[in-house]
Amino acid sequence: MTLTVESLKTTDTHCPYCALQCGITLDPSPGAEAREPVLLSGRDFETNRGALCRKGYSAGNLLNHPERISTPLRRRTDGGFDPVSWEDALDEIAQQATRIRTQHGADAVAVFGAGGLTNEKAYQLGKFARLALGTSRIDYNGRFCMSSAAAAGNRAFGLDRGLPFPLADLDNASMILLLGSNVAETMPPFVRHLRNARDCGGLVVVDPRRSLTAELCAEGSGWHLQPTPGTDLELLLGLAHVLLSENLIDEDYLSTRTLGLASLRASVNPWWPERVATITGVPASEIRRTARALAAAASEAKTGGGPVYILTGRGVEQHANGTDTTTAAINIALLLGLPGTLGGGFGTITGQGNGQGGREHGQKSDQLPGYRKITDPSHRAHVAKVWGIDPEIIPGPGIPATELLHTLGTADGAKMLLVHGSNPALSSPDASKVIAGLRRLDFLVVCDFFLSETAAEADLVLPVLQWAEEEGTMTNLEGRVLRRRAALRPPAGARSELWILTELAKRLDAPGSFSADAREVFEELRLASAGGLADYSGIDWDDLDQGAAIYWPCPSSKTLNHTPGKRSGTPRLFLDGFAYPDALARLIPLYPGTSRPALHAPGKLALVTGRLLEHYQSGTQTRRVAELNAAAPEARLEIHPGTARAHGIRDGQRVAVRNERGEVVARATLSTAVRLDTVFLPFHFAGEQNANLLTDSTVDPISAMPEFKNASVSLHPLGDES
Ligand SMILES: Nc1nc2c(c(=O)[nH]1)N[C@H]1C(S)=C(S)[C@@H](COP(=O)(O)OP(=O)(O)OC[C@H]3O[C@@H](n4cnc5c(=O)[nH]c(N)nc54)[C@H](O)[C@@H]3O)O[C@H]1N2
Ligand SMILES: Nc1nc2c(c(=O)[nH]1)N[C@H]1C(S)=C(S)[C@@H](COP(=O)(O)OP(=O)(O)OC[C@H]3O[C@@H](n4cnc5c(=O)[nH]c(N)nc54)[C@H](O)[C@@H]3O)O[C@H]1N2
Ligand code: SF4
Ligand SMILES: [Mo]
């Protein structure tokens, strides 16, 4: 099939991929002969300053891609697909939803959303699930991404925003402690914001692998701590022990701005550095050195030195104790007196393009727009009023992602699923269970622009718009709201998800109103979020259009009688106090025994999964970009040469990686960057290379985040012929 995507005019927008949301300019392509419809270039924007990574540069390649879906597809009994009209496709979805709801109850229809959707799509999807389907069963892939960070931020600060300060604040930092984040591969332009700390000798990276980011910490630039996977909580308790026992804490700050020091002190007592060293493998001297350096830098920051930051990524969060570990990192920042001051702070690095906004507007099973709680009667009443419905109609809380996906098609599980912006057949833990569930469903609908591994299982696939064809807003890792703009006319057969949801709501006789117009939905989102924690009510679409830097919360009172272009919302949170009624942050005592990830049996290795520079997430998009696929065509198992020798594995040899859940086959790459007890696999690949066939679906008891980063596996070298 040939698609022609027509380019309209020069347009400033943002990258479709990660939360850095690098500024991009799209120009009409110079000639009809050009393979791509647009010229894409990096724009001077605060997060990227003109730079883009390889994924961003090549994002235009997907707009006119030959494999792009250009018509709704209906599955045949032989597994192939036939094109169907939009009318027939939408009618069938409405009929199936009605039938399944009548037969099995409203919760038999479930919805799975994503942190890549615009704010408007995320908002309307949550509303659609609750009002048009009447189901409580909606959750989203952000559960696999930001849920531990969100839970930790909420309990410590009373509010969760990835970075509670603009990214550019890092530019003057004298010291940055970066835990479980590999920004050099996952957000390359981020690295320029680490430069000053590095030049000051203050970049400290905590990662069981010597990642590209850890390599920035050459002697003189900082140092790299390389703990056993899943032991960051103990490591952080060790740092807290040094700060408290050597009295390196900010007493004034702790007494005026926090609660809980006494119980924290008691909980940290058993974690002296020598004991922590035996668990984490990080020498006691390195633990002391890190704690003392942080305290010295924090104290200088208060007398004119550069600020000090503690940042976390998925490496510490994607564990069955991810909430506690992230909380332990916040405890360190609080002991040093950093959050809510200009002397530094704590932040988590959001992942997906709209990983921040996507978690605020009602895709989460327990949440309503504006970070409201679905269980709180006053929150329900506010949203019901904006929706023009009786609060009674809004269902209660649903179930989180792993449970939702692992119960598909079972007696208690959903019988029908609608997927928007995710590829859970590849990206969810213990994925063979999810694939089996998808196949058990009565009816699966997937909205995508490519036939992802999940879409390939669907009864109906609906082709949707790509980033450069749609209007909307996104909220980046700083909590800054941005405009995504349409530069191109979409291909004839594709439709916007806002339109799809509006058409389905009509067919399902949904109460309330739905709109296909992004600005109209944004105006309603403003009202629905008003007074909530993530308050967008003062944000003006026209101001965003002019490029104003606006950070939530931005209540309408904040911007009345504003000067256009000057509204800023709240770039820096917590300067006047934390989000608890008493304005105090909470120090939380932590007890690792109760939430520690399982230790590995003798002979087993820890499998860490994560990302490569070239590929994005489940790879649906980047595996289709020739240049990226050529650079990283397959999953490679990173293994230490010593471990390889012990297993009789040569560089480049095919290896079966196994555990009780499944098997992955990948070629070995020998590298001293991984520990002897650890192997690494990226999760961007399909079929026998799907790393999630091995991951453990044990979830964090608070956030429901699965243990993506620490599965037990054994290795079996294979002959090259198979
Ligand atoms: N190229 C690329 N960029 C991306 C994405 C992508 O798929 N590809 N995805 C985007 C999204 S959604 C996200 S969430 C971000 C994620 O961005 P990151 O958090 O930077 O990515 P990961 O590779 O998942 O994990 C980071 C590091 O954690 C380490 N790690 C693993 N286990 C542990 C542990 O127990 N302790 C510690 N301290 N570290 C550990 C890994 O070795 C890895 O180097 O990236 C975003 N950017
Ligand atoms: N083992 C392991 N597993 C992981 C992780 C890990 O570190 N290790 N990380 C987890 C994390 S942090 C994340 S965020 C998830 C991400 O994993 P997924 O949720 O699978 O995310 P993507 O691969 O980005 O899937 C997006 C899909 O939606 C399509 N798409 C893109 N934009 C849109 C849109 O606007 N609308 C619609 N309808 N479709 C769209 C794309 O073509 C693609 O098929 O993976 C998680 N899984
Ligand atoms: S760093 Fe992220 S936002 Fe920037 S170009 Fe790369 S993928 Fe896009
Ligand atoms: Mo993510």
JSON list of C-alpha atoms and ligand atoms in Angstrom, two decimals, residues 16-17 62 112-118 121 140-146 314-315 318 351-352 419-429 446-455 462-467 470 484 497 500 607-611 616-621 623-624 681-684 690-693 695 705-709, ligand 2:
[
{"chain": "A", "resi": 16, "resn": "PRO", "atom": "CA", "xyz": [7.49, 11.70, 19.57]},
{"chain": "A", "resi": 17, "resn": "TYR", "atom": "CA", "xyz": [9.57, 9.53, 21.86]},
{"chain": "A", "resi": 62, "resn": "LEU", "atom": "CA", "xyz": [7.97, 6.38, 10.12]},
{"chain": "A", "resi": 112, "resn": "PHE", "atom": "CA", "xyz": [-5.13, -0.20, 28.59]},
{"chain": "A", "resi": 113, "resn": "GLY", "atom": "CA", "xyz": [-3.64, 3.23, 27.96]},
{"chain": "A", "resi": 114, "resn": "ALA", "atom": "CA", "xyz": [-0.18, 4.74, 27.77]},
{"chain": "A", "resi": 115, "resn": "GLY", "atom": "CA", "xyz": [2.17, 7.47, 28.88]},
{"chain": "A", "resi": 116, "resn": "GLY", "atom": "CA", "xyz": [2.87, 8.32, 25.25]},
{"chain": "A", "resi": 117, "resn": "LEU", "atom": "CA", "xyz": [-0.67, 9.61, 24.65]},
{"chain": "A", "resi": 118, "resn": "THR", "atom": "CA", "xyz": [-1.28, 13.36, 24.66]},
{"chain": "A", "resi": 121, "resn": "LYS", "atom": "CA", "xyz": [-6.18, 11.49, 24.69]},
{"chain": "A", "resi": 140, "resn": "TYR", "atom": "CA", "xyz": [-1.82, 1.92, 31.64]},
{"chain": "A", "resi": 141, "resn": "ASN", "atom": "CA", "xyz": [1.82, 1.23, 30.87]},
{"chain": "A", "resi": 142, "resn": "GLY", "atom": "CA", "xyz": [2.94, 4.03, 33.18]},
{"chain": "A", "resi": 143, "resn": "ARG", "atom": "CA", "xyz": [2.33, 1.48, 35.93]},
{"chain": "A", "resi": 144, "resn": "PHE", "atom": "CA", "xyz": [5.46, -0.23, 34.56]},
{"chain": "A", "resi": 145, "resn": "CYS", "atom": "CA", "xyz": [7.31, 3.04, 34.40]},
{"chain": "A", "resi": 146, "resn": "MET", "atom": "CA", "xyz": [6.55, 5.77, 36.92]},
{"chain": "A", "resi": 314, "resn": "ARG", "atom": "CA", "xyz": [14.02, 2.87, 36.37]},
{"chain": "A", "resi": 315, "resn": "GLY", "atom": "CA", "xyz": [17.05, 0.93, 37.63]},
{"chain": "A", "resi": 318, "resn": "GLN", "atom": "CA", "xyz": [11.48, -1.23, 38.71]},
{"chain": "A", "resi": 351, "resn": "GLY", "atom": "CA", "xyz": [10.38, 8.09, 30.75]},
{"chain": "A", "resi": 352, "resn": "GLN", "atom": "CA", "xyz": [7.73, 8.27, 28.05]},
{"chain": "A", "resi": 419, "resn": "VAL", "atom": "CA", "xyz": [-5.32, -0.99, 23.85]},
{"chain": "A", "resi": 420, "resn": "HIS", "atom": "CA", "xyz": [-4.12, 2.55, 23.14]},
{"chain": "A", "resi": 421, "resn": "GLY", "atom": "CA", "xyz": [-0.42, 3.26, 22.79]},
{"chain": "A", "resi": 422, "resn": "SER", "atom": "CA", "xyz": [1.19, 0.19, 24.29]},
{"chain": "A", "resi": 423, "resn": "ASN", "atom": "CA", "xyz": [2.51, -3.19, 23.17]},
{"chain": "A", "resi": 424, "resn": "PRO", "atom": "CA", "xyz": [2.02, -5.31, 26.31]},
{"chain": "A", "resi": 425, "resn": "ALA", "atom": "CA", "xyz": [2.73, -8.59, 24.50]},
{"chain": "A", "resi": 426, "resn": "LEU", "atom": "CA", "xyz": [6.36, -7.46, 24.61]},
{"chain": "A", "resi": 427, "resn": "SER", "atom": "CA", "xyz": [6.62, -4.98, 27.42]},
{"chain": "A", "resi": 428, "resn": "SER", "atom": "CA", "xyz": [4.79, -6.54, 30.36]},
{"chain": "A", "resi": 429, "resn": "PRO", "atom": "CA", "xyz": [6.36, -8.86, 32.92]},
{"chain": "A", "resi": 446, "resn": "VAL", "atom": "CA", "xyz": [-5.77, -2.30, 19.30]},
{"chain": "A", "resi": 447, "resn": "CYS", "atom": "CA", "xyz": [-5.26, 1.27, 18.12]},
{"chain": "A", "resi": 448, "resn": "ASP", "atom": "CA", "xyz": [-1.83, 1.67, 16.53]},
{"chain": "A", "resi": 449, "resn": "PHE", "atom": "CA", "xyz": [-0.17, 2.86, 13.34]},
{"chain": "A", "resi": 450, "resn": "PHE", "atom": "CA", "xyz": [1.86, -0.35, 12.96]},
{"chain": "A", "resi": 451, "resn": "LEU", "atom": "CA", "xyz": [0.97, -3.99, 13.42]},
{"chain": "A", "resi": 452, "resn": "SER", "atom": "CA", "xyz": [2.73, -4.36, 16.77]},
{"chain": "A", "resi": 453, "resn": "GLU", "atom": "CA", "xyz": [3.05, -7.81, 18.37]},
{"chain": "A", "resi": 454, "resn": "THR", "atom": "CA", "xyz": [-0.09, -6.96, 20.38]},
{"chain": "A", "resi": 455, "resn": "ALA", "atom": "CA", "xyz": [-1.98, -5.64, 17.36]},
{"chain": "A", "resi": 462, "resn": "LEU", "atom": "CA", "xyz": [-7.66, 0.73, 14.16]},
{"chain": "A", "resi": 463, "resn": "PRO", "atom": "CA", "xyz": [-5.10, 2.94, 12.40]},
{"chain": "A", "resi": 464, "resn": "VAL", "atom": "CA", "xyz": [-4.40, 6.16, 14.27]},
{"chain": "A", "resi": 465, "resn": "LEU", "atom": "CA", "xyz": [-2.46, 9.37, 13.69]},
{"chain": "A", "resi": 466, "resn": "GLN", "atom": "CA", "xyz": [1.23, 9.85, 14.34]},
{"chain": "A", "resi": 467, "resn": "TRP", "atom": "CA", "xyz": [2.73, 12.69, 16.33]},
{"chain": "A", "resi": 470, "resn": "GLU", "atom": "CA", "xyz": [-2.06, 15.63, 15.56]},
{"chain": "A", "resi": 484, "resn": "ARG", "atom": "CA", "xyz": [2.34, 18.97, 20.01]},
{"chain": "A", "resi": 497, "resn": "GLU", "atom": "CA", "xyz": [-8.11, 8.64, 18.78]},
{"chain": "A", "resi": 500, "resn": "ILE", "atom": "CA", "xyz": [-12.56, 7.23, 17.57]},
{"chain": "A", "resi": 607, "resn": "LEU", "atom": "CA", "xyz": [19.05, -10.77, 34.76]},
{"chain": "A", "resi": 608, "resn": "VAL", "atom": "CA", "xyz": [18.87, -7.00, 34.41]},
{"chain": "A", "resi": 609, "resn": "THR", "atom": "CA", "xyz": [16.77, -5.63, 31.55]},
{"chain": "A", "resi": 610, "resn": "GLY", "atom": "CA", "xyz": [16.83, -2.15, 30.09]},
{"chain": "A", "resi": 611, "resn": "ARG", "atom": "CA", "xyz": [17.42, -0.01, 27.05]},
{"chain": "A", "resi": 616, "resn": "TYR", "atom": "CA", "xyz": [12.48, 2.72, 21.84]},
{"chain": "A", "resi": 617, "resn": "GLN", "atom": "CA", "xyz": [10.55, 0.49, 24.22]},
{"chain": "A", "resi": 618, "resn": "SER", "atom": "CA", "xyz": [8.95, -2.55, 22.58]},
{"chain": "A", "resi": 619, "resn": "GLY", "atom": "CA", "xyz": [10.61, -1.49, 19.33]},
{"chain": "A", "resi": 620, "resn": "THR", "atom": "CA", "xyz": [7.43, -1.31, 17.23]},
{"chain": "A", "resi": 621, "resn": "GLN", "atom": "CA", "xyz": [8.65, 1.98, 15.84]},
{"chain": "A", "resi": 623, "resn": "ARG", "atom": "CA", "xyz": [12.79, -1.69, 14.62]},
{"chain": "A", "resi": 624, "resn": "ARG", "atom": "CA", "xyz": [11.12, -0.26, 11.49]},
{"chain": "A", "resi": 681, "resn": "LEU", "atom": "CA", "xyz": [19.26, -7.99, 28.03]},
{"chain": "A", "resi": 682, "resn": "PRO", "atom": "CA", "xyz": [17.47, -5.13, 26.27]},
{"chain": "A", "resi": 683, "resn": "PHE", "atom": "CA", "xyz": [13.67, -5.47, 26.07]},
{"chain": "A", "resi": 684, "resn": "HIS", "atom": "CA", "xyz": [13.17, -4.04, 22.56]},
{"chain": "A", "resi": 690, "resn": "ASN", "atom": "CA", "xyz": [11.52, -11.07, 24.11]},
{"chain": "A", "resi": 691, "resn": "ALA", "atom": "CA", "xyz": [13.27, -10.39, 27.45]},
{"chain": "A", "resi": 692, "resn": "ASN", "atom": "CA", "xyz": [9.93, -10.29, 29.23]},
{"chain": "A", "resi": 693, "resn": "LEU", "atom": "CA", "xyz": [9.48, -14.03, 28.74]},
{"chain": "A", "resi": 695, "resn": "THR", "atom": "CA", "xyz": [10.90, -11.27, 33.95]},
{"chain": "A", "resi": 705, "resn": "MET", "atom": "CA", "xyz": [5.44, -1.96, 39.90]},
{"chain": "A", "resi": 706, "resn": "PRO", "atom": "CA", "xyz": [6.80, -5.30, 38.65]},
{"chain": "A", "resi": 707, "resn": "GLU", "atom": "CA", "xyz": [10.33, -6.60, 39.26]},
{"chain": "A", "resi": 708, "resn": "PHE", "atom": "CA", "xyz": [11.66, -5.88, 35.73]},
{"chain": "A", "resi": 709, "resn": "LYS", "atom": "CA", "xyz": [15.27, -5.47, 36.77]},
{"chain": "B", "resi": 2, "resn": "LIG", "atom": "N1", "xyz": [11.86, -6.05, 30.76]},
{"chain": "B", "resi": 2, "resn": "LIG", "atom": "C1", "xyz": [11.49, -4.77, 30.79]},
{"chain": "B", "resi": 2, "resn": "LIG", "atom": "N2", "xyz": [10.24, -4.45, 30.44]},
{"chain": "B", "resi": 2, "resn": "LIG", "atom": "C2", "xyz": [9.83, -3.17, 30.47]},
{"chain": "B", "resi": 2, "resn": "LIG", "atom": "C3", "xyz": [10.72, -2.15, 30.91]},
{"chain": "B", "resi": 2, "resn": "LIG", "atom": "C4", "xyz": [12.05, -2.51, 31.27]},
{"chain": "B", "resi": 2, "resn": "LIG", "atom": "O1", "xyz": [12.89, -1.67, 31.64]},
{"chain": "B", "resi": 2, "resn": "LIG", "atom": "N3", "xyz": [12.39, -3.84, 31.21]},
{"chain": "B", "resi": 2, "resn": "LIG", "atom": "N4", "xyz": [10.28, -0.86, 30.96]},
{"chain": "B", "resi": 2, "resn": "LIG", "atom": "C5", "xyz": [8.85, -0.60, 31.10]},
{"chain": "B", "resi": 2, "resn": "LIG", "atom": "C6", "xyz": [8.56, 0.80, 30.79]},
{"chain": "B", "resi": 2, "resn": "LIG", "atom": "S1", "xyz": [9.38, 1.98, 31.72]},
{"chain": "B", "resi": 2, "resn": "LIG", "atom": "C7", "xyz": [7.67, 1.18, 29.85]},
{"chain": "B", "resi": 2, "resn": "LIG", "atom": "S2", "xyz": [7.28, 2.83, 29.69]},
{"chain": "B", "resi": 2, "resn": "LIG", "atom": "C8", "xyz": [6.98, 0.17, 29.00]},
{"chain": "B", "resi": 2, "resn": "LIG", "atom": "C9", "xyz": [6.80, 0.62, 27.57]},
{"chain": "B", "resi": 2, "resn": "LIG", "atom": "O2", "xyz": [6.39, -0.39, 26.72]},
{"chain": "B", "resi": 2, "resn": "LIG", "atom": "P1", "xyz": [5.06, -0.23, 25.84]},
{"chain": "B", "resi": 2, "resn": "LIG", "atom": "O3", "xyz": [3.93, 0.12, 26.69]},
{"chain": "B", "resi": 2, "resn": "LIG", "atom": "O4", "xyz": [4.87, -1.46, 25.04]},
{"chain": "B", "resi": 2, "resn": "LIG", "atom": "O5", "xyz": [5.42, 1.03, 24.95]},
{"chain": "B", "resi": 2, "resn": "LIG", "atom": "P2", "xyz": [5.80, 1.21, 23.43]},
{"chain": "B", "resi": 2, "resn": "LIG", "atom": "O6", "xyz": [6.71, 0.16, 22.91]},
{"chain": "B", "resi": 2, "resn": "LIG", "atom": "O7", "xyz": [6.21, 2.62, 23.34]},
{"chain": "B", "resi": 2, "resn": "LIG", "atom": "O8", "xyz": [4.42, 0.96, 22.75]},
{"chain": "B", "resi": 2, "resn": "LIG", "atom": "C10", "xyz": [3.74, 1.92, 22.15]},
{"chain": "B", "resi": 2, "resn": "LIG", "atom": "C11", "xyz": [2.87, 1.29, 21.04]},
{"chain": "B", "resi": 2, "resn": "LIG", "atom": "O9", "xyz": [1.87, 2.22, 20.72]},
{"chain": "B", "resi": 2, "resn": "LIG", "atom": "C12", "xyz": [2.07, 2.77, 19.43]},
{"chain": "B", "resi": 2, "resn": "LIG", "atom": "N5", "xyz": [1.84, 4.19, 19.58]},
{"chain": "B", "resi": 2, "resn": "LIG", "atom": "C13", "xyz": [2.71, 5.20, 19.72]},
{"chain": "B", "resi": 2, "resn": "LIG", "atom": "N6", "xyz": [2.05, 6.36, 19.88]},
{"chain": "B", "resi": 2, "resn": "LIG", "atom": "C14", "xyz": [0.73, 6.09, 19.87]},
{"chain": "B", "resi": 2, "resn": "LIG", "atom": "C15", "xyz": [-0.47, 6.87, 20.04]},
{"chain": "B", "resi": 2, "resn": "LIG", "atom": "O10", "xyz": [-0.43, 8.07, 20.22]},
{"chain": "B", "resi": 2, "resn": "LIG", "atom": "N7", "xyz": [-1.63, 6.18, 20.02]},
{"chain": "B", "resi": 2, "resn": "LIG", "atom": "C16", "xyz": [-1.70, 4.84, 19.82]},
{"chain": "B", "resi": 2, "resn": "LIG", "atom": "N8", "xyz": [-2.88, 4.25, 19.84]},
{"chain": "B", "resi": 2, "resn": "LIG", "atom": "N9", "xyz": [-0.60, 4.09, 19.63]},
{"chain": "B", "resi": 2, "resn": "LIG", "atom": "C17", "xyz": [0.59, 4.71, 19.68]},
{"chain": "B", "resi": 2, "resn": "LIG", "atom": "C18", "xyz": [3.45, 2.35, 18.98]},
{"chain": "B", "resi": 2, "resn": "LIG", "atom": "O11", "xyz": [3.49, 2.13, 17.58]},
{"chain": "B", "resi": 2, "resn": "LIG", "atom": "C19", "xyz": [3.68, 1.06, 19.80]},
{"chain": "B", "resi": 2, "resn": "LIG", "atom": "O12", "xyz": [3.20, -0.09, 19.13]},
{"chain": "B", "resi": 2, "resn": "LIG", "atom": "O13", "xyz": [7.75, -1.03, 29.00]},
{"chain": "B", "resi": 2, "resn": "LIG", "atom": "C20", "xyz": [7.97, -1.55, 30.28]},
{"chain": "B", "resi": 2, "resn": "LIG", "atom": "N10", "xyz": [8.56, -2.86, 30.14]}
]
